[in-house]
Coordinates of C-alpha atoms in Angstrom, one line a residue:
X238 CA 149.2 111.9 83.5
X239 CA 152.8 111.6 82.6
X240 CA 154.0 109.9 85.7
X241 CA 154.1 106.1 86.2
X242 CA 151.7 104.9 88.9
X243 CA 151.7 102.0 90.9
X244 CA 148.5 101.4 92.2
X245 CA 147.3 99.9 95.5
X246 CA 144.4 98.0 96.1
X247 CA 143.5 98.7 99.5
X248 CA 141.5 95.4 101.1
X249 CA 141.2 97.3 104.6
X250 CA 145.0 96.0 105.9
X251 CA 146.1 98.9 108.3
X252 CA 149.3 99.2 106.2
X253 CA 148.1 99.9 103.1
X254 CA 148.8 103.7 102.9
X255 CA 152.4 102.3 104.3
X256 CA 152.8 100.8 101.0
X257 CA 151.8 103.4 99.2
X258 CA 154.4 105.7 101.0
X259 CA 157.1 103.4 100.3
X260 CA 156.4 103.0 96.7
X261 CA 156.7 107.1 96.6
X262 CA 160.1 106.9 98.7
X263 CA 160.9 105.3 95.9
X264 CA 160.0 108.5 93.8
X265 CA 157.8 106.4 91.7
X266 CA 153.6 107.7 92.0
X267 CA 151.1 105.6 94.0
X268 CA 147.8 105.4 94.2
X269 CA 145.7 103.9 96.6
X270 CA 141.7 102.6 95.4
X271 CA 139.0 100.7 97.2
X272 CA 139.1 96.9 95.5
X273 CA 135.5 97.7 93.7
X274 CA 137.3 100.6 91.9
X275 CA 135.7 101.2 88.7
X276 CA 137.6 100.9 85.5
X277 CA 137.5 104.9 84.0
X278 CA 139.1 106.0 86.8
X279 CA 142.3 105.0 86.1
X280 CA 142.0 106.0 82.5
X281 CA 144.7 109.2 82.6
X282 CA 147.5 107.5 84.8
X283 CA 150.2 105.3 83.2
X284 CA 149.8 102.2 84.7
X285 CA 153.2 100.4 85.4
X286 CA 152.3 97.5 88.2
X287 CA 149.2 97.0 91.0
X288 CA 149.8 95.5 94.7
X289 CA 147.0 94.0 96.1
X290 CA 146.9 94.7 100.6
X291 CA 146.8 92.4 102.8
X292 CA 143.4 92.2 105.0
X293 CA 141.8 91.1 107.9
X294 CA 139.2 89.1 105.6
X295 CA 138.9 84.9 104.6
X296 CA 139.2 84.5 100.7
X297 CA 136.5 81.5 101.5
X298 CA 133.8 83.8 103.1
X299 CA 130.5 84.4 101.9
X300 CA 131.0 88.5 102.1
X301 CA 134.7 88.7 101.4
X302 CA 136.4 91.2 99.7
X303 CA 136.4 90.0 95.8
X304 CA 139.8 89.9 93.2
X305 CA 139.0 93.3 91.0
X306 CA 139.0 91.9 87.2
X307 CA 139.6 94.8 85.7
X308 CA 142.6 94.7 87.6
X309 CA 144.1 92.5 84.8
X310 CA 143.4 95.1 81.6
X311 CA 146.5 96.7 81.9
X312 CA 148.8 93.6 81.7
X313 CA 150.7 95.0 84.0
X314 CA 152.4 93.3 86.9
X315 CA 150.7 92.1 90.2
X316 CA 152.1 91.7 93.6
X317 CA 149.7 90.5 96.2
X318 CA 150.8 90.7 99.6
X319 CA 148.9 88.6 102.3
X320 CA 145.1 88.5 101.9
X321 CA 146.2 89.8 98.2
X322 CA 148.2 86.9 97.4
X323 CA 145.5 84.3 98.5
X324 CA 143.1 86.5 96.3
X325 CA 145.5 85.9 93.2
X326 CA 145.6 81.9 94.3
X327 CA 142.1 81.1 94.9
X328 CA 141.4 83.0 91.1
X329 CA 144.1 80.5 89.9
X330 CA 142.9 77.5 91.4
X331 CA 144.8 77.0 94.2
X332 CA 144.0 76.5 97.9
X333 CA 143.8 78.7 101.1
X334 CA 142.8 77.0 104.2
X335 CA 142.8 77.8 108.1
X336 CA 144.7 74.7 109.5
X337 CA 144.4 76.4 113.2
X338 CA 147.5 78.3 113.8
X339 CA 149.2 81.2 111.8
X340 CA 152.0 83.3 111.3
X341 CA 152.0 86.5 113.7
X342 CA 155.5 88.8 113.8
X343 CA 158.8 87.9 113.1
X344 CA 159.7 85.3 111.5
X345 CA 162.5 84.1 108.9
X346 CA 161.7 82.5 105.8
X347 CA 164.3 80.7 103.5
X348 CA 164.4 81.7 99.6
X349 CA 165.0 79.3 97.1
X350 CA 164.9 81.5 94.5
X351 CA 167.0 85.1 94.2
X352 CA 166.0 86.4 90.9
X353 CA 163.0 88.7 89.9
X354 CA 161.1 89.9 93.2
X355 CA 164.2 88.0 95.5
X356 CA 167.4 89.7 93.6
X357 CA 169.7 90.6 95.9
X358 CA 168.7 89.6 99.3
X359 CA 169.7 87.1 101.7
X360 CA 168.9 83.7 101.3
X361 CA 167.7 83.8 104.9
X362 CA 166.0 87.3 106.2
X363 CA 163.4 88.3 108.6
X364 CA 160.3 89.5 107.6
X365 CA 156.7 90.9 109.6
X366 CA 154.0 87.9 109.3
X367 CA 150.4 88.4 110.0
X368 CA 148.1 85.6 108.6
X369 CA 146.0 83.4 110.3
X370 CA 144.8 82.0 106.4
X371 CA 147.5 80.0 104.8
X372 CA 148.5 78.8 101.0
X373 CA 147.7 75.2 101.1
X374 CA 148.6 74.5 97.3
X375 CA 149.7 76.7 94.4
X376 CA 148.3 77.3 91.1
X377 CA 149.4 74.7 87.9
X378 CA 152.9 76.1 86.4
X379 CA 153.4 78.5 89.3
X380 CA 156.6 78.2 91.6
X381 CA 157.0 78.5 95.0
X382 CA 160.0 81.1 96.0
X383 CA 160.5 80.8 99.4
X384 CA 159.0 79.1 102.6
X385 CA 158.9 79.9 106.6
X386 CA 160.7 78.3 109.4
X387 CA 157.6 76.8 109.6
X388 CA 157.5 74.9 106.7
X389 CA 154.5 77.2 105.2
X390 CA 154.2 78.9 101.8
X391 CA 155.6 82.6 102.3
X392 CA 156.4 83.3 98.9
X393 CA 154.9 82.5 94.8
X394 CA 155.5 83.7 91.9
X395 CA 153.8 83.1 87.7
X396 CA 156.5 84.6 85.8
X397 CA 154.4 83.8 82.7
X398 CA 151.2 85.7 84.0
X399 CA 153.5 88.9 85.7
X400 CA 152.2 87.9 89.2
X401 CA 153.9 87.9 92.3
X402 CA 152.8 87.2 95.9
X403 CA 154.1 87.2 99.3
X404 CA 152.2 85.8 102.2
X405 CA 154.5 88.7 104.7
X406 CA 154.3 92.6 104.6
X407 CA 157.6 93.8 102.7
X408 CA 156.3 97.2 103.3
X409 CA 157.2 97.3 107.3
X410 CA 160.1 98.1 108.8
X411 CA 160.4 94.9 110.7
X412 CA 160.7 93.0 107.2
X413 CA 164.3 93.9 107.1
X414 CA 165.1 93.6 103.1
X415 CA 161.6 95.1 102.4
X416 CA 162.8 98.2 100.6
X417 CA 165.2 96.1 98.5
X418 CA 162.0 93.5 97.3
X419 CA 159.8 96.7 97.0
X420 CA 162.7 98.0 94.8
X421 CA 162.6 95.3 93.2
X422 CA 159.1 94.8 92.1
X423 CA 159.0 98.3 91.1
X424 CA 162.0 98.8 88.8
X425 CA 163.2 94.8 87.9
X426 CA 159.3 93.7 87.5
X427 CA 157.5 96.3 86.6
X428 CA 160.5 98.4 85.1
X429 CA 158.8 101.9 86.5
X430 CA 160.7 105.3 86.2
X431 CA 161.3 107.3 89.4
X432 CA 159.9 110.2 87.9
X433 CA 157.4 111.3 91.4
X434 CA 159.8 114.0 92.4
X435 CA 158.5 117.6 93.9
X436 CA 160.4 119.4 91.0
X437 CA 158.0 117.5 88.5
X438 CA 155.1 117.7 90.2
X439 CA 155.4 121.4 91.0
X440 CA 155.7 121.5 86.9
X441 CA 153.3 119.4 86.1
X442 CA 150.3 120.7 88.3
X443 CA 150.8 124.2 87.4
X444 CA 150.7 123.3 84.1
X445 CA 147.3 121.2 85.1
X446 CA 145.9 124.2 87.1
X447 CA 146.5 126.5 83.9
X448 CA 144.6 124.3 81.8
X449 CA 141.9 123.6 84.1
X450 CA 141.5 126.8 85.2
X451 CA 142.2 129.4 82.2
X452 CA 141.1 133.0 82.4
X453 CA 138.7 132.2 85.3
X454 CA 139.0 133.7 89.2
X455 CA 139.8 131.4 91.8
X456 CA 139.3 131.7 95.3
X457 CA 142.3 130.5 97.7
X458 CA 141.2 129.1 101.0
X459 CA 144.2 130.0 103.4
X460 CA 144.4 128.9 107.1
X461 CA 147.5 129.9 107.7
X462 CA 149.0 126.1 108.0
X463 CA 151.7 124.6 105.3
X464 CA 149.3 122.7 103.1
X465 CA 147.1 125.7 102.1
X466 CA 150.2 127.9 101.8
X467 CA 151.5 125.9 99.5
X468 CA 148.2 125.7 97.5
X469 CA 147.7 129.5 97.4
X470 CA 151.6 129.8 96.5
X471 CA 151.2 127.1 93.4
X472 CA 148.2 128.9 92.2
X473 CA 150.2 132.0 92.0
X474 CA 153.0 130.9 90.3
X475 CA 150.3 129.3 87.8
X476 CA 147.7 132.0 87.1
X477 CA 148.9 135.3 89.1
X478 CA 146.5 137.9 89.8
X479 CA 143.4 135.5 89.1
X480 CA 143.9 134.0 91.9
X481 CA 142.6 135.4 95.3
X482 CA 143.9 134.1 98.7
X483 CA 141.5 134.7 101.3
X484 CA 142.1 133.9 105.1
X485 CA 139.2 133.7 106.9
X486 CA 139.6 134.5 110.8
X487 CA 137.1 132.1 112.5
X488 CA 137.5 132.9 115.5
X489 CA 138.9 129.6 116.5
X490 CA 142.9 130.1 115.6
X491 CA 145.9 130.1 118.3
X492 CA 146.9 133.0 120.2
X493 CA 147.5 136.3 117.8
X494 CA 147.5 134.3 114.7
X495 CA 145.2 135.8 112.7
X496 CA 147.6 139.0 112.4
X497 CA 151.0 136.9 112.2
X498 CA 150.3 134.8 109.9
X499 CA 148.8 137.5 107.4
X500 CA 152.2 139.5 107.9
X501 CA 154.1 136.3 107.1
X502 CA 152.3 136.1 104.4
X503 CA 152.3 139.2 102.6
X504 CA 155.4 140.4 103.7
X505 CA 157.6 137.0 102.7
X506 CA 155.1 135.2 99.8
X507 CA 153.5 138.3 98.9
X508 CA 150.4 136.3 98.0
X509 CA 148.4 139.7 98.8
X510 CA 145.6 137.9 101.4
X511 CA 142.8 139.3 101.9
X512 CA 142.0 139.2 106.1
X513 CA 138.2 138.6 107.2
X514 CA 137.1 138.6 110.3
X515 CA 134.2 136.3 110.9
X516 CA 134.6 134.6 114.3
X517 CA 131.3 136.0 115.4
X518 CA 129.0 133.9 112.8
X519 CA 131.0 130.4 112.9
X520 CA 130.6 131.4 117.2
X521 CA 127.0 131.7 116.8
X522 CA 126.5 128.5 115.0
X523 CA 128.4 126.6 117.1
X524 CA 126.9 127.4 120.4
X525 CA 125.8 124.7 122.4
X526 CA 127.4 121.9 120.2
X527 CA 129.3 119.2 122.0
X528 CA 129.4 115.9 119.0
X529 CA 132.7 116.2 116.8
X530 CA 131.2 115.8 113.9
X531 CA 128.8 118.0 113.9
X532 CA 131.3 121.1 115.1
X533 CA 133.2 119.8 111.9
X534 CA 130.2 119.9 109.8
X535 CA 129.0 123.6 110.9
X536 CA 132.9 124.9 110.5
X537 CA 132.8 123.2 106.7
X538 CA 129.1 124.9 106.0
X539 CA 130.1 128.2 107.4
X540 CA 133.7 128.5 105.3
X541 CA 131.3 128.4 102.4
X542 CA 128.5 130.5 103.3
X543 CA 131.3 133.3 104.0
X544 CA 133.4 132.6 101.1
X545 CA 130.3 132.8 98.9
X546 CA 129.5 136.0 100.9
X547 CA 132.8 136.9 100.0
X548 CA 133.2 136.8 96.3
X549 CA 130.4 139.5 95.6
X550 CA 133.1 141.7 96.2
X551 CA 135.5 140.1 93.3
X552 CA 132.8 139.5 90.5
X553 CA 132.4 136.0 89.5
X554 CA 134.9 133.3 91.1
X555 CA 134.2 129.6 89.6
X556 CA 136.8 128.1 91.9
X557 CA 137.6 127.2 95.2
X558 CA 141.5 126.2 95.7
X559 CA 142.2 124.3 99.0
X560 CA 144.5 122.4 100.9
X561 CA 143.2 119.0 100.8
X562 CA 145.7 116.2 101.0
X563 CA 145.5 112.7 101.0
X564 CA 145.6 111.6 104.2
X565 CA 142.1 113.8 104.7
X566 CA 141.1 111.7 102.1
X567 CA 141.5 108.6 103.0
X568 CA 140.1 108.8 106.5
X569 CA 137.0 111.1 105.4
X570 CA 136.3 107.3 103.3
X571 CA 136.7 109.7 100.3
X572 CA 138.6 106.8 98.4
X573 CA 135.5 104.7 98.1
X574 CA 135.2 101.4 99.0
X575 CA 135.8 99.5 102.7
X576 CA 137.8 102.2 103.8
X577 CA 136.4 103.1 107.4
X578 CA 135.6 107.1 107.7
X579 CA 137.6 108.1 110.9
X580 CA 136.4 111.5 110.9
X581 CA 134.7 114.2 108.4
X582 CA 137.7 116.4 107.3
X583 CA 136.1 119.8 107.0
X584 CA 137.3 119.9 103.4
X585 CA 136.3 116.8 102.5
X586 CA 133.0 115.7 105.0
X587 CA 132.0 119.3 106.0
X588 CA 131.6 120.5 102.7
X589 CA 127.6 120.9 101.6
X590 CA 126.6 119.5 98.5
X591 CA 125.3 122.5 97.0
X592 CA 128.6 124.4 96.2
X593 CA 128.6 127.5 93.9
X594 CA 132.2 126.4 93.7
X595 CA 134.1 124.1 91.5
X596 CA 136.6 122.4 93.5
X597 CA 140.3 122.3 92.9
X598 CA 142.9 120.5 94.9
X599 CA 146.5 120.6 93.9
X600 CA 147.5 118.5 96.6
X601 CA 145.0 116.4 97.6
X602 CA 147.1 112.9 96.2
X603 CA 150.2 114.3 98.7
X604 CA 151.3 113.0 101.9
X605 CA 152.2 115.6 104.9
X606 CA 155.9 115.2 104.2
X607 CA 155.0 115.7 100.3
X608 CA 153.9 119.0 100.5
X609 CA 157.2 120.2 102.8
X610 CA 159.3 118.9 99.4
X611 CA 157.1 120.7 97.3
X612 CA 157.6 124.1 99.3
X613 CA 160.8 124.0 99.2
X614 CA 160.8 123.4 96.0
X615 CA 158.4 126.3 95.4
X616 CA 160.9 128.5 97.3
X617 CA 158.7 128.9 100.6
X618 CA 160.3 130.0 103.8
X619 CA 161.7 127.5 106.5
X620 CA 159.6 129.2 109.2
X621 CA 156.5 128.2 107.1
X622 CA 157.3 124.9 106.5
X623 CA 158.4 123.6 109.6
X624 CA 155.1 124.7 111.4
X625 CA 153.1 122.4 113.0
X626 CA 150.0 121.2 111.4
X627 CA 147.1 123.0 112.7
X628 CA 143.2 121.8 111.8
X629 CA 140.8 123.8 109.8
X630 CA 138.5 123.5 112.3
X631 CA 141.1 124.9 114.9
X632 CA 140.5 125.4 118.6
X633 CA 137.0 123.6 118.2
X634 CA 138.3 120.1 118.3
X635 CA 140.8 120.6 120.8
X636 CA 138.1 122.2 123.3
X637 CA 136.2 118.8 123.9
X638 CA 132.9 120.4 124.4
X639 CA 130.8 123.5 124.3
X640 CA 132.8 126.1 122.9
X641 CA 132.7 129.7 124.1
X642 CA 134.8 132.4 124.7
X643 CA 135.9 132.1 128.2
X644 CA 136.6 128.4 127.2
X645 CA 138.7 129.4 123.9
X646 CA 140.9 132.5 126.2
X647 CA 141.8 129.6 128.4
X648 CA 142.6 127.3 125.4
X649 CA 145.2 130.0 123.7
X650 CA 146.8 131.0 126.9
X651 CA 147.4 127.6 127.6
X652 CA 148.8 126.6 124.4
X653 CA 151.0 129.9 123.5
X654 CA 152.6 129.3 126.7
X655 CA 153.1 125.4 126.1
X656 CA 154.4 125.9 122.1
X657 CA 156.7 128.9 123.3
X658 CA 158.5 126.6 125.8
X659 CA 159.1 124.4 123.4
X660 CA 160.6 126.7 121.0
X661 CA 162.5 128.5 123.7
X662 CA 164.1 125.1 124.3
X663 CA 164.6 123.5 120.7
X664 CA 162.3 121.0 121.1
X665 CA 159.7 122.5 118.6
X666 CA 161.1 121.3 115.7
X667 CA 161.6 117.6 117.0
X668 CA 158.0 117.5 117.2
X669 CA 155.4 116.7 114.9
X670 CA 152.8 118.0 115.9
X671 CA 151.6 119.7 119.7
X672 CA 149.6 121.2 121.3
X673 CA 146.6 121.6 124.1
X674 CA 143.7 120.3 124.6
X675 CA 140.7 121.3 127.0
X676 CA 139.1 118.4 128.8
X677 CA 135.2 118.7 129.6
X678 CA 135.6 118.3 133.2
X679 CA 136.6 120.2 136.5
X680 CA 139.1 118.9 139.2
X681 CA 139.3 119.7 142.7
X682 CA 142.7 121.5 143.3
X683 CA 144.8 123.8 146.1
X684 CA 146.3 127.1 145.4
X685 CA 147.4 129.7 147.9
X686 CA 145.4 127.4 150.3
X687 CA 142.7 127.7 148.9
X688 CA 140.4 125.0 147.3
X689 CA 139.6 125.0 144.0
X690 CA 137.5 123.9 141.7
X691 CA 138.9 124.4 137.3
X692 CA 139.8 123.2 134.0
X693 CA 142.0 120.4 133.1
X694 CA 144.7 120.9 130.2
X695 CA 146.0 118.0 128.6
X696 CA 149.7 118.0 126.7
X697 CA 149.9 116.0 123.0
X698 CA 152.6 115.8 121.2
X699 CA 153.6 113.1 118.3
X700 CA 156.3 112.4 115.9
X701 CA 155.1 111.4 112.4
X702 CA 155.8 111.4 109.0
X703 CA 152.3 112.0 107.5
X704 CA 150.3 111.8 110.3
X705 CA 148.6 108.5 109.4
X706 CA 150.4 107.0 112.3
X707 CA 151.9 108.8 115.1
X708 CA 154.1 108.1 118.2
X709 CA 153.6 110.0 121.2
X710 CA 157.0 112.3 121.7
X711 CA 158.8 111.7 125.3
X712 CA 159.5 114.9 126.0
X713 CA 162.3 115.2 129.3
X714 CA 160.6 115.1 132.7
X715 CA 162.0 118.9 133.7
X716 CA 160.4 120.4 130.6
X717 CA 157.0 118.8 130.9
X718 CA 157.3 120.3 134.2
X719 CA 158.3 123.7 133.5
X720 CA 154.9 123.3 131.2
X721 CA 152.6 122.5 134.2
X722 CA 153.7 125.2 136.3
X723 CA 153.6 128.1 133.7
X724 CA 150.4 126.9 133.0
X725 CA 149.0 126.0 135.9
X726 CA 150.1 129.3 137.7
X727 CA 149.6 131.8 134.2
X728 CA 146.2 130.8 133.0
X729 CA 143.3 131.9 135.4
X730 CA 140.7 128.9 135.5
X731 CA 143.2 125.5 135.3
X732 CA 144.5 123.6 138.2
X733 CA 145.6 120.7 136.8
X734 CA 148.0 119.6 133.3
X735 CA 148.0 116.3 132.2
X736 CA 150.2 114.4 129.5
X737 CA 148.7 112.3 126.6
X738 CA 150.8 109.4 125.7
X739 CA 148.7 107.2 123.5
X740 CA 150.3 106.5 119.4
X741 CA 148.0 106.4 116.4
X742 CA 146.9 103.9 116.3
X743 CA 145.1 103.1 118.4
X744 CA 144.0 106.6 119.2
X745 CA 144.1 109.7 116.7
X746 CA 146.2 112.9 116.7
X747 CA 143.7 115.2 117.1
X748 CA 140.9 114.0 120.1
X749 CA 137.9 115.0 118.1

């Protein structure tokens, strides 16, 4: 690849894709791989610098984490951050010990150095701590750059091997010059180009999609959401009328979506989708099915069977083009390694292992936000961008449960009515993501004096940026209310509306 990468080593810290996001608001390319990464898989990015993450592990127990040697073949530079940086000391000979008490939030730290990782920022600033290990003595010929209030080793450096450490997480907000020493490593240190910009990568992967792909069909999976518009829309603009979006109606979209979103599409991308109704088969296979994972499983199994259905009727298609994107990725455990998998993302998890298809995913190294730049880049319409994200799986992990039809007409009338409301009063696009959810249980209510005896709907809505963490979105008190009634006196079979307020972490988005 032509694009300098920085690449992340991800030792299981929960901010680890944070640093990879702020290396790429940097518009320089990050990469984020387990710490057992093997060596060939970096061998077509241009390596410019590696940050090791921080970690809830001990350098000194028997089954930590281990310091990657192959890590040190590209003599490039090395920032380790936290568990990182007492990685890089105990390799060098140095100490880490537990002495008891460690370093948790804010905290100020005094640099005695402001060159190199340090240029430009205060002698004194605040930065986010979150150690419980400590650096009890540093490496022969390396300097200490800065210490805590508390006396304790915040900061190193080894001009002479290109490695840097800091024992606090420049990649949070509450580290207040953290962009600046990010900056810093990136373009003093490791002197990286901010080449990662949508405008080259939209070149550059249709350019990679014509030369992967030549003369061959390939299939595009559309859903109808911004990820696999964009997809369908770069494959395109890279090999025209060999490539064949499909939108596959499962049976589990929103209100009238099906039909919408196929006028949307043909009428303002003219991508020339081709609209199959199969809600009855993924229906029948889902009957009775109440875990999660499996409901994602059956969805990712079906999509295949029907695509592979479907391409008798366009001869031989090699490829399958879908909307994959990083964040799927990573918490499918697709990146290898410690990474914990969250959930089975049906492109990722639900996919069987014995695919006609050869996969293709232009996007799948993108972040939510990412792929917005990149359609407006690729000259895709407002209205389709600004959408809210919407699961390939759909309606079937947002009815926690058996799934049937009464139980999905309850669903969409719920939801139309909440996502119109919140159009009608401009508070759509403040949003990240919302919707409904139906709750497996059945609360006793009064209407028209009358007991009663129905569904629970639940509200969720987040703001995000990429949807690996979330904040719940306080939305004002007469429109959540305006919600309930509508709902509550619109849909036949709900008596009660309640509001999810939980961020990500500790819950997810979605609730399966």
């Amino acid at each position: 690849m032509n694009k300098d990468t920085i690449v992340i080593i991800d030792y299981g810290s929960q901010y680890t894709q944070l640093i990879a996001r702020r290396v790429r608001e940097l518009n320089v390319h990050s990469l984020i791989l387990p710490y057992d990464f093997k060596d060939d898989y970096l061998k077509d990015y241009l390596i410019k610098g590696i940050i090791l993450s921080g970690g809830p592990s001990s350098v000194y127990e028997k089954h930590a984490p281990f310091l990657n040697n192959n890590i040190f073949n590209y003599q490039v530079p090395i920032l380790g951050i936290c568990y990182g940086l007492q990685l890089l000391i105990e390799k060098y000979n140095g100490s880490v010990k537990n002495l008891g008490t460690g370093e948790y939030g804010q905290a100020n730290i005094v640099i005695n150095d402001d060159s190199d990782l340090f240029e430009k920022i205060q002698k004194e600033t605040s930065v986010w701590m979150s150690h419980g290990d400590r650096v009890e003595s540093i490496p022969d010929k390396w300097e200490i750059t800065s210490k805590s209030e508390n006396n304790i080793i915040s900061s190193v450096r080894s001009r002479s091997d290109k490695i840097y450490g800091v024992q606090f997480h420049p990649e949070v907000v509450h580290t207040i010059e953290g962009k600046k020493i990010v900056n810093n490593f990136l373009f003093k240190i490791c002197k990286a180009n901010p080449n990662w910009s949508s405008e080259n990568f939209v070149n550059n992967t249709i350019e990679n999609i014509r030369s992967i792909v030549g003369d061959n069909l390939v299939m595009c999976a559309l859903s109808g959401g911004v990820d696999s518009t964009v997809v369908s829309t770069l494959m395109k603009k890279a090999i025209g009328n060999n490539a064949i979006c499909v939108f596959i109606d499962h049976g589990l979209l929103r209100k009238n979506e099906a039909q919408e979103v196929l006028a949307m599409f043909n009428e303002s991308l003219d991508l020339d989708v081709n609209l199959y109704d199969c809600s009855e088969s993924f229906l029948n296979k889902l009957e009775g099915v109440n875990d999660p994972e499996k409901k994602r499983k059956i969805i990712g199994n079906q999509f295949i069977e029907e695509f592979e259905r479907i391409t008798e009727k366009f001869g031989k298609i090699k490829f399958l083009a879908q909307g994959t994107l990083y964040p799927d990725i990573i918490e499918s455990g697709g990146c290898g390694g410690i990474a914990e998998k969250i959930k089975s993302h049906h492109n990722v998890g639900g996919l069987p292992e014995n695919l006609q298809f050869k996969l293709i995913e232009p996007v799948n190294e993108l972040f939510k936000d990412e792929v917005r730049k990149v359609g407006y880049q690729l000259g895709i319409p407002e209205q389709f961008l600004k959408r809210h994200p919407f699961p390939g799986p759909g309606l079937a992990i947002r009815i926690i449960g058996k799934i049937n039809n009464e139980r999905l007409h309850i669903l969409r009338e719920a939801d139309n009515i909440f996502l119109n409301i919140l159009q009608d009063t401009k508070e759509y696009d403040n949003i990240w993501q919302a919707f409904c959810v139906l709750l497996p249980l059945k609360t006793v209510g009064v209407m028209g004096d009358k007991r009663t005896y129905e569904n629970v709907i639940c509200l969720r809505m987040v703001t995000s940026l990429d949807g690996m963490t979330a904040d719940w979105y306080d939305l004002e008190s007469k429109i959540l209310k305006l919600c309930s009634n509508k709902i509550v006196n619109e849909v036949k079979g709900v008596n009660r509306v309640v509001l999810d307020i939980t961020s990500k972490p500790p819950g997810t988005i979605e609730w399966e």
